[in-house]
Short mmCIF file of C-alpha atoms and ligand atoms in Angstrom, two decimals:
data_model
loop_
_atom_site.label_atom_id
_atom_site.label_comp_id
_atom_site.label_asym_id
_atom_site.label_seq_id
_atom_site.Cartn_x
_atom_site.Cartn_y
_atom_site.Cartn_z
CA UNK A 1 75.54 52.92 -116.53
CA UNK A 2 74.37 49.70 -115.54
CA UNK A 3 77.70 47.54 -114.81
CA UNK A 4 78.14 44.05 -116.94
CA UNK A 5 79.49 41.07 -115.14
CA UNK A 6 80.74 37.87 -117.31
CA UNK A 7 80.69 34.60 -115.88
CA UNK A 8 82.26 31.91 -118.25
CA UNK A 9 81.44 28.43 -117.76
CA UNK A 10 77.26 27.60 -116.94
CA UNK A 11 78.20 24.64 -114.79
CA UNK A 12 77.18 24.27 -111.18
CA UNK A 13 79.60 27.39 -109.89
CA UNK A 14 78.82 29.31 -112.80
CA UNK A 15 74.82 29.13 -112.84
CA UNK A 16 74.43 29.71 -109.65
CA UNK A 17 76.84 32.39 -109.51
CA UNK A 18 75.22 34.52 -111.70
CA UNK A 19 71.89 33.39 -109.79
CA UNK A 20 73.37 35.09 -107.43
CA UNK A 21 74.62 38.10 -109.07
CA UNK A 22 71.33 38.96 -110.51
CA UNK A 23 69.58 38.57 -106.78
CA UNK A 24 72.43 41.14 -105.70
CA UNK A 25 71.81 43.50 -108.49
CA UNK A 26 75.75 44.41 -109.21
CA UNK A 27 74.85 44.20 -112.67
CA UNK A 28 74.13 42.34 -116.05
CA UNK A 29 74.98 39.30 -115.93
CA UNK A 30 76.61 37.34 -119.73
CA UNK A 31 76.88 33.36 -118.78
CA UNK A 32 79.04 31.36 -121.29
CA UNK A 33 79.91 27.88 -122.12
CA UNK A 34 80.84 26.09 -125.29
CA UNK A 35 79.45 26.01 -128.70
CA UNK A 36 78.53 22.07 -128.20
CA UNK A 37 76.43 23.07 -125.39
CA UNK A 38 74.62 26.16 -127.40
CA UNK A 39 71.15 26.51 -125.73
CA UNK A 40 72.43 25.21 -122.14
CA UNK A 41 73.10 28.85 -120.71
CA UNK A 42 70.80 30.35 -122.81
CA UNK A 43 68.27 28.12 -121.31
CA UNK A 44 69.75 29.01 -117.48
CA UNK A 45 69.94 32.28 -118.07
CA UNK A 46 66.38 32.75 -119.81
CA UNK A 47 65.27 30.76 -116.52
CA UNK A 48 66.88 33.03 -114.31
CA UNK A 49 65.17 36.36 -115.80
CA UNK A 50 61.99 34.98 -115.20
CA UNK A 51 62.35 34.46 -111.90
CA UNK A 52 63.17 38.39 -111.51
CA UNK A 53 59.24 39.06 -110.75
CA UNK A 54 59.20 37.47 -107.89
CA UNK A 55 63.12 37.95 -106.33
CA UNK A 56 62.79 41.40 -107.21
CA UNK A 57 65.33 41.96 -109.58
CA UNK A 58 65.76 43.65 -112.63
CA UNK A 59 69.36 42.63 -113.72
CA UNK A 60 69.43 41.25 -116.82
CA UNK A 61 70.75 38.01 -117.49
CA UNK A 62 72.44 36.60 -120.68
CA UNK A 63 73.30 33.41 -121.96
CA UNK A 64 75.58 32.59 -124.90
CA UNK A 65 78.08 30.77 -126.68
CA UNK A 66 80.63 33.46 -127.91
CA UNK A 67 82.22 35.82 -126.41
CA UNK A 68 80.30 38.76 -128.09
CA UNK A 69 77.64 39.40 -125.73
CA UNK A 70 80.76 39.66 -123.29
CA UNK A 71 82.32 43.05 -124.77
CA UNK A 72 82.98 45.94 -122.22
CA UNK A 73 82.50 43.66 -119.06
CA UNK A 74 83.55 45.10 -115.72
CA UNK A 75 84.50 41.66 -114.07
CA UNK A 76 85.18 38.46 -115.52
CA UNK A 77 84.92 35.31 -113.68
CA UNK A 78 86.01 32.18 -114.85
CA UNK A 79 84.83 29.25 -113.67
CA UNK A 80 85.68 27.19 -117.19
CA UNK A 81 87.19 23.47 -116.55
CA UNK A 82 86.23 20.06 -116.13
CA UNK A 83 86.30 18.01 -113.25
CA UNK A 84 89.08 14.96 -112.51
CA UNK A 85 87.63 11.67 -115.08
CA UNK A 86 88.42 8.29 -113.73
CA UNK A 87 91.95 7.43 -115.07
CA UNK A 88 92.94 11.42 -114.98
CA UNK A 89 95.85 11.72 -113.08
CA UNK A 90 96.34 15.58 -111.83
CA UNK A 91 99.01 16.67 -114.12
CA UNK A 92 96.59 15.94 -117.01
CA UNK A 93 93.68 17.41 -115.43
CA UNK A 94 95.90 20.59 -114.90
CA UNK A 95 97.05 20.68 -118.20
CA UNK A 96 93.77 20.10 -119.91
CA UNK A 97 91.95 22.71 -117.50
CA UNK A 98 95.36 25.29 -117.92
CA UNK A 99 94.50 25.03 -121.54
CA UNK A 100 90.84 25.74 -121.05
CA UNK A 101 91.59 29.09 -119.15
CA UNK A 102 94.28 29.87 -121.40
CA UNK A 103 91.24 30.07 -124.26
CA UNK A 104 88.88 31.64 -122.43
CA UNK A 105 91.27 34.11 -120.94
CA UNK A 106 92.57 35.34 -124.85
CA UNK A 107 88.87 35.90 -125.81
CA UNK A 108 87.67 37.92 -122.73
CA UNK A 109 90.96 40.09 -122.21
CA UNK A 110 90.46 41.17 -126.18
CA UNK A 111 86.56 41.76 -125.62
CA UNK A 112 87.12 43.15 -121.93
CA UNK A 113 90.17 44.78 -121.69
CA UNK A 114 89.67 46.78 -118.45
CA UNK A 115 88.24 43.80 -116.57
CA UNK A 116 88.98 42.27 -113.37
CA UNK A 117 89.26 38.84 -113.76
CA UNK A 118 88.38 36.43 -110.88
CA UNK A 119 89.43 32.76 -111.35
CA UNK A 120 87.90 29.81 -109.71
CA UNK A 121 88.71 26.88 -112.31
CA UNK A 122 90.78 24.50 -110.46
CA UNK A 123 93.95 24.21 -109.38
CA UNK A 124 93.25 27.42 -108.51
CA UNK A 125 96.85 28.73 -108.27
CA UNK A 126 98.15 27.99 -111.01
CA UNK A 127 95.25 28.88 -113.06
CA UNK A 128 95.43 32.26 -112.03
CA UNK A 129 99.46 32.04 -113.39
CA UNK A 130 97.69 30.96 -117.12
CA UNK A 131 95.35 33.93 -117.17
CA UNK A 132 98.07 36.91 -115.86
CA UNK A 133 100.22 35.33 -118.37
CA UNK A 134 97.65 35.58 -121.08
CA UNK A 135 95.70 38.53 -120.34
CA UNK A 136 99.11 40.76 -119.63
CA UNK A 137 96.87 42.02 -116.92
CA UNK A 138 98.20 44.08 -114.57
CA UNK A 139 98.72 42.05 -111.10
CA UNK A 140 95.92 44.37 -109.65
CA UNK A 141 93.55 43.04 -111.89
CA UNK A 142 93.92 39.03 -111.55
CA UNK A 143 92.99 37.55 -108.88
CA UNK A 144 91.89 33.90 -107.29
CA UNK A 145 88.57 33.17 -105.83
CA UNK A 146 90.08 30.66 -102.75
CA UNK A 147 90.90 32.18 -99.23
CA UNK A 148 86.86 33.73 -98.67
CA UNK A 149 85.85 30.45 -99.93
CA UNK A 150 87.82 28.36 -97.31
CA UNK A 151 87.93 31.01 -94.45
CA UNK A 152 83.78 30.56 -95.25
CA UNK A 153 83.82 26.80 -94.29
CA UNK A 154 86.32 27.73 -91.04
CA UNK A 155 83.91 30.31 -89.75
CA UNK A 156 80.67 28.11 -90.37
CA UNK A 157 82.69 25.24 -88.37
CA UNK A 158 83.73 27.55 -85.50
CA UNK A 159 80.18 29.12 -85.56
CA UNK A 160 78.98 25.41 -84.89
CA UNK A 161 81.23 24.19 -82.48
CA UNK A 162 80.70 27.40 -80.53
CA UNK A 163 77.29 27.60 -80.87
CA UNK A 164 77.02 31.30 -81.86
CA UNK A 165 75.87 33.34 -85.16
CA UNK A 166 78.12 32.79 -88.08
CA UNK A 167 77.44 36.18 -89.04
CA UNK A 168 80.01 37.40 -86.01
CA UNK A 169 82.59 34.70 -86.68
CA UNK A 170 85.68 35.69 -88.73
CA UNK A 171 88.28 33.74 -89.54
CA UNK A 172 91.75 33.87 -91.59
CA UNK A 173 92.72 31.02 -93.74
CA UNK A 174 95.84 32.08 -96.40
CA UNK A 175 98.32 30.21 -98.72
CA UNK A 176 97.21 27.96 -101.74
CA UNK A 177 94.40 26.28 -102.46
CA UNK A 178 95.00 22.82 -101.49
CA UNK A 179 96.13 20.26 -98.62
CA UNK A 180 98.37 22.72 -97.52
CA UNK A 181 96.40 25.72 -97.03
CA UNK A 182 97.18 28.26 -93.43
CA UNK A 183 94.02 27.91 -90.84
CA UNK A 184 95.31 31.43 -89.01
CA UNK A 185 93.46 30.71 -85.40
CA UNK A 186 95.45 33.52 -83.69
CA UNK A 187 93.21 35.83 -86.82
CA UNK A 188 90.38 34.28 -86.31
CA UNK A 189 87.35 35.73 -84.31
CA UNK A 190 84.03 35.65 -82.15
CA UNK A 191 82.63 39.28 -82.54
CA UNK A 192 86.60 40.36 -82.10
CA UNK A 193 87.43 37.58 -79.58
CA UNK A 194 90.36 35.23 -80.98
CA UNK A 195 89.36 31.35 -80.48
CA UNK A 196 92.74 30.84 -79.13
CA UNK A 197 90.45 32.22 -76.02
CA UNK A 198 87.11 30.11 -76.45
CA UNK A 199 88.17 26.79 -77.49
CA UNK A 200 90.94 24.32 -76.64
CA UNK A 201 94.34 23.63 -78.79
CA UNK A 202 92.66 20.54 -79.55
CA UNK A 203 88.99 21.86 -80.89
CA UNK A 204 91.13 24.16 -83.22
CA UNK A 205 93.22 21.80 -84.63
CA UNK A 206 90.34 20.05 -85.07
CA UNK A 207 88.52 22.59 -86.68
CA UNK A 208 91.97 23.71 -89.08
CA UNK A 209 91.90 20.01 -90.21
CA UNK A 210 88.27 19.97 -91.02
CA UNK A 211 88.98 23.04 -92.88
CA UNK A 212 91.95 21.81 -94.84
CA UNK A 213 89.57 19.05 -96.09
CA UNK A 214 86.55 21.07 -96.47
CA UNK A 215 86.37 20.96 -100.41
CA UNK A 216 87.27 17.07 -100.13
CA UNK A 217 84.25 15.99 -97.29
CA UNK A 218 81.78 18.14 -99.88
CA UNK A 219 83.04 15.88 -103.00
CA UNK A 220 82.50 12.94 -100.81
CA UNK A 221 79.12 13.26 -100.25
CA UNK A 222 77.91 14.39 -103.58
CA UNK A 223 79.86 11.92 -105.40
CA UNK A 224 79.29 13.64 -108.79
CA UNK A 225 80.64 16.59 -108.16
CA UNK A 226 82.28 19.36 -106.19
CA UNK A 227 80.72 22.49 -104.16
CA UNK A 228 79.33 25.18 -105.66
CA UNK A 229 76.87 26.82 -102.91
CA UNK A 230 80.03 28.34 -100.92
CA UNK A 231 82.41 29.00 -103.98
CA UNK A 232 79.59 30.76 -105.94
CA UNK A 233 78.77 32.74 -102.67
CA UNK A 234 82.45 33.49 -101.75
CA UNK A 235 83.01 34.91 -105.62
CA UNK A 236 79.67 37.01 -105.20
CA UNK A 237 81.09 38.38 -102.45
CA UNK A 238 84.47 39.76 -103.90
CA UNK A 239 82.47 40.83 -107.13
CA UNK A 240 80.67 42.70 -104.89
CA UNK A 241 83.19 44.66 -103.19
CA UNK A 242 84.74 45.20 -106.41
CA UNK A 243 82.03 46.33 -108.39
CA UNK A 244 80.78 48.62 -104.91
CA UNK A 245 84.09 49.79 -104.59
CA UNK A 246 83.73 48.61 -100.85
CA UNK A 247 87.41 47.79 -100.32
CA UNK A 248 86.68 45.08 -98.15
CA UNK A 249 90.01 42.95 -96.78
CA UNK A 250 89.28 39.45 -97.96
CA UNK A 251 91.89 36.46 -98.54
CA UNK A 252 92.29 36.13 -102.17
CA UNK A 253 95.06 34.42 -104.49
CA UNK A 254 96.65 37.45 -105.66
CA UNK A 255 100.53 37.60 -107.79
CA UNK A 256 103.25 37.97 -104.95
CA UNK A 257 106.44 40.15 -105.56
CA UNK A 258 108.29 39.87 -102.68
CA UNK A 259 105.42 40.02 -99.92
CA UNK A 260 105.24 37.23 -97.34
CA UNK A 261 108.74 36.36 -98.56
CA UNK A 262 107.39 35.32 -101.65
CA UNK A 263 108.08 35.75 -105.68
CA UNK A 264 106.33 34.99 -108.59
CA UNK A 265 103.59 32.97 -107.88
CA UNK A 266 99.73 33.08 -106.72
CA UNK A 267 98.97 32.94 -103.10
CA UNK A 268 96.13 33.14 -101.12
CA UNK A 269 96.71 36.38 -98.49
CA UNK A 270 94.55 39.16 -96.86
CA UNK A 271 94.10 42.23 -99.75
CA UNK A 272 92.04 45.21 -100.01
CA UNK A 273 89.55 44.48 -102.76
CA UNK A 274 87.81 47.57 -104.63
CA UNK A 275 86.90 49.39 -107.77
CA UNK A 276 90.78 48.74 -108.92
CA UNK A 277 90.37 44.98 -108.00
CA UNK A 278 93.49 44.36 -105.69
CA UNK A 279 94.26 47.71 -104.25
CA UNK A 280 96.81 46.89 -101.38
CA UNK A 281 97.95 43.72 -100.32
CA UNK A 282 97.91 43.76 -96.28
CA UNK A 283 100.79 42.22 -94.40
CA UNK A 284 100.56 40.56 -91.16
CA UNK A 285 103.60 39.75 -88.86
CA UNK A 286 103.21 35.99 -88.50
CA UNK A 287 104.58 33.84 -86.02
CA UNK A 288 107.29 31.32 -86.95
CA UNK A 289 105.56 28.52 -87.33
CA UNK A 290 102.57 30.31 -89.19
CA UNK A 291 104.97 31.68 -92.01
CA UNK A 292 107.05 27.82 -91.96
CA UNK A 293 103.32 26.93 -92.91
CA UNK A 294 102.72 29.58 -95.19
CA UNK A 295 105.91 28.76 -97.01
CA UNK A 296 105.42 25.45 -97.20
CA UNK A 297 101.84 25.84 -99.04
CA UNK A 298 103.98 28.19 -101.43
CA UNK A 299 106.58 25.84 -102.38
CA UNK A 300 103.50 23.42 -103.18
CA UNK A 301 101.67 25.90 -105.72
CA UNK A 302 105.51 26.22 -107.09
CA UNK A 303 105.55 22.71 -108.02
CA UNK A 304 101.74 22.63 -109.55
CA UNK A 305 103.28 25.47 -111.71
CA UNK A 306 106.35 24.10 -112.46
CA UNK A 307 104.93 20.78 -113.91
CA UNK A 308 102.50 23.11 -116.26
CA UNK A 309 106.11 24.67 -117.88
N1 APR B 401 84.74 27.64 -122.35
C1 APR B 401 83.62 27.86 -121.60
N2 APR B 401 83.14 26.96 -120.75
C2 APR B 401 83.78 25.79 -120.63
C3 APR B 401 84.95 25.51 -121.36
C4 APR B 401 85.44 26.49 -122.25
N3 APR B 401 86.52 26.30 -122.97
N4 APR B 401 85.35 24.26 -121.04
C5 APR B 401 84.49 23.78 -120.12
N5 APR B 401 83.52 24.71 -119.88
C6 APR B 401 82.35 24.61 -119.03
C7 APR B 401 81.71 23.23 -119.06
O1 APR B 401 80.98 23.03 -120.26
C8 APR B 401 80.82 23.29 -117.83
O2 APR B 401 79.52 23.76 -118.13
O3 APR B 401 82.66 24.81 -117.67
C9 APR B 401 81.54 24.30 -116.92
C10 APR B 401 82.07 23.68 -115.64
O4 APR B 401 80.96 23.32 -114.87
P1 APR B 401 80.92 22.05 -113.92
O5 APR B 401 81.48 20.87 -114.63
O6 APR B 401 79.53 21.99 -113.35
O7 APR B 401 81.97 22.40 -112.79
P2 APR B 401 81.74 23.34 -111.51
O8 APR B 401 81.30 22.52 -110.36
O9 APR B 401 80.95 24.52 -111.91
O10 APR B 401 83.24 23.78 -111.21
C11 APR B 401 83.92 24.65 -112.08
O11 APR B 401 85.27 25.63 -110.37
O12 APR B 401 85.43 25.15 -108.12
C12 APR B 401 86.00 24.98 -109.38
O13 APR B 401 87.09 22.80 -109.23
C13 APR B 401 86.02 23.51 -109.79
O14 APR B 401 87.48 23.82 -111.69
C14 APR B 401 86.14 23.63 -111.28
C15 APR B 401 85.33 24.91 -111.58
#
């Protein structure tokens, strides 16, 4: 049977998401948004069929504004949320969007109850928190669309500054989603060759910092908005391995019980990702000063979650 993939929220991630989706052929694809918007993702998604002819896909794709169409879906992604208004300070924007996943999350868990649910509504890790909370999801099944995204931007900037294919550049980027995420050089590669061996101390700290501010130097420049090219191409890609069963190791926010030295909260660290969603969580032996970082960044997506009790 041909496998359904819900992505809720037809904004800039969303839309182009499921663009990609359909191009990839995982699946049917159901895009949501709100009733005041009725006719938006119809509209995108009506769009996006038609231009199956000629990308050569025959994925269907949905648009709607209730959650019906979503029924039986293998993976949900939410990408639900609105972005920081003038005025805004964070605490509000992470109430309002905590309440927006919260709603979303209690209609697709009832409709979808053996989903995988990918998050990407912002601040990430503590969005993730809302929809475990609310789905009652096993921890396998939740996880945050961050570390690919960011490890993305790292391997396109070390692919530049080397002057080499991205394609053979990998690169290791854990912890939360924010100021304070973990640039892992020492797990980062040219075809297998750590940077620490092609580049100077300075070029990588360089490189970490650009990374760090990657979402930030994006926002910049478009002024109306945040990315949505990488972040709908770094969800793709765990829906992918999901939905193929691939089990590809990919840095994803997923609910920590005790590994890394952590409890109870989402962060962003390397896990197996297959047909069960989050099938093992791999642990690295980190350096000092790489798990002092990696703490750190925890004790930041603490507070974000703490200020949501
Ligand atoms: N249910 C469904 N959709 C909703 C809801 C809701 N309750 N509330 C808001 N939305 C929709 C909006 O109507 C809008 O179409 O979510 C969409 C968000 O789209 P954009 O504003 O274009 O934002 P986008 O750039 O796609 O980012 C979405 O992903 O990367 C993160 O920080 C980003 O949290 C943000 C999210």
């Amino acid at each position: 049977m041909q496998k359904k993939i819900t992505v809720v929220g037809a904004g800039n991630v969303g839309a182009t998401l499921a663009q990609r989706l359909a191009e990839m052929e995982l699946g049917d694809v159901v895009l949501v948004d709100i009733p005041q918007l009725d006719g938006m993702p119809q509209g995108k998604a009506l769009d996006m069929a038609e231009s199956g002819p000629i990308m050569g896909y025959d994925s269907k794709v949905i648009g709607a504004t209730s959650y019906d169409p979503t029924a039986g879906s293998d993976v949900v992604v939410i990408t639900a949320g609105i972005p920081r208004k003038p005025g805004m300070s964070r605490d509000d924007l992470l109430k309002t969007n905590a309440g927006i996943v919260k709603a979303v999350t209690e209609q697709v868990a009832r409709l979808s109850p053996d989903a995988v649910l990918i998050i990407v509504s912002n601040p990430l890790d503590a969005m993730c928190l809302v929809a475990m909370q609310t789905s009652k999801f096993p921890r396998n099944r939740v996880l945050g669309m961050a570390g690919v995204l960011d490890s993305s931007r790292m391997r396109s900037f070390i692919a530049e500054a080397l002057g080499v294919s991205a394609e053979c550049v990998h690169a290791t980027v854990l912890g939360g989603h924010g100021d304070t995420m973990v640039p892992l050089p020492r797990f980062s590669t040219v075809s297998g060759i750590p940077i620490t061996e092609l580049m100077t101390p300075e070029r990588i700290a360089q490189i970490n910092q650009r990374t760090r501010d990657g979402g930030a130097e994006v926002v910049k420049l478009l002024k109306t908005g945040s990315a949505f090219y990488a972040p709908s191409a770094a969800t793709a890609e765990m829906v992918e391995s999901i939905l193929k069963d691939k089990k590809k190791v990919l840095p994803c926010a997923v609910y920590l019980q005790g590994e890394y030295g952590i409890n109870g909260l989402f962060v962003g660290v390397p896990v197996k990702l297959g047909a069960k969603g989050m099938e093992e969580i791999v642990q690295v032996k980190l350096t000092h000063e790489e798990d002092a970082a990696l703490q750190k960044s925890a004790a930041a997506v603490k507070e974000l979650c703490c200020s949501l009790k």
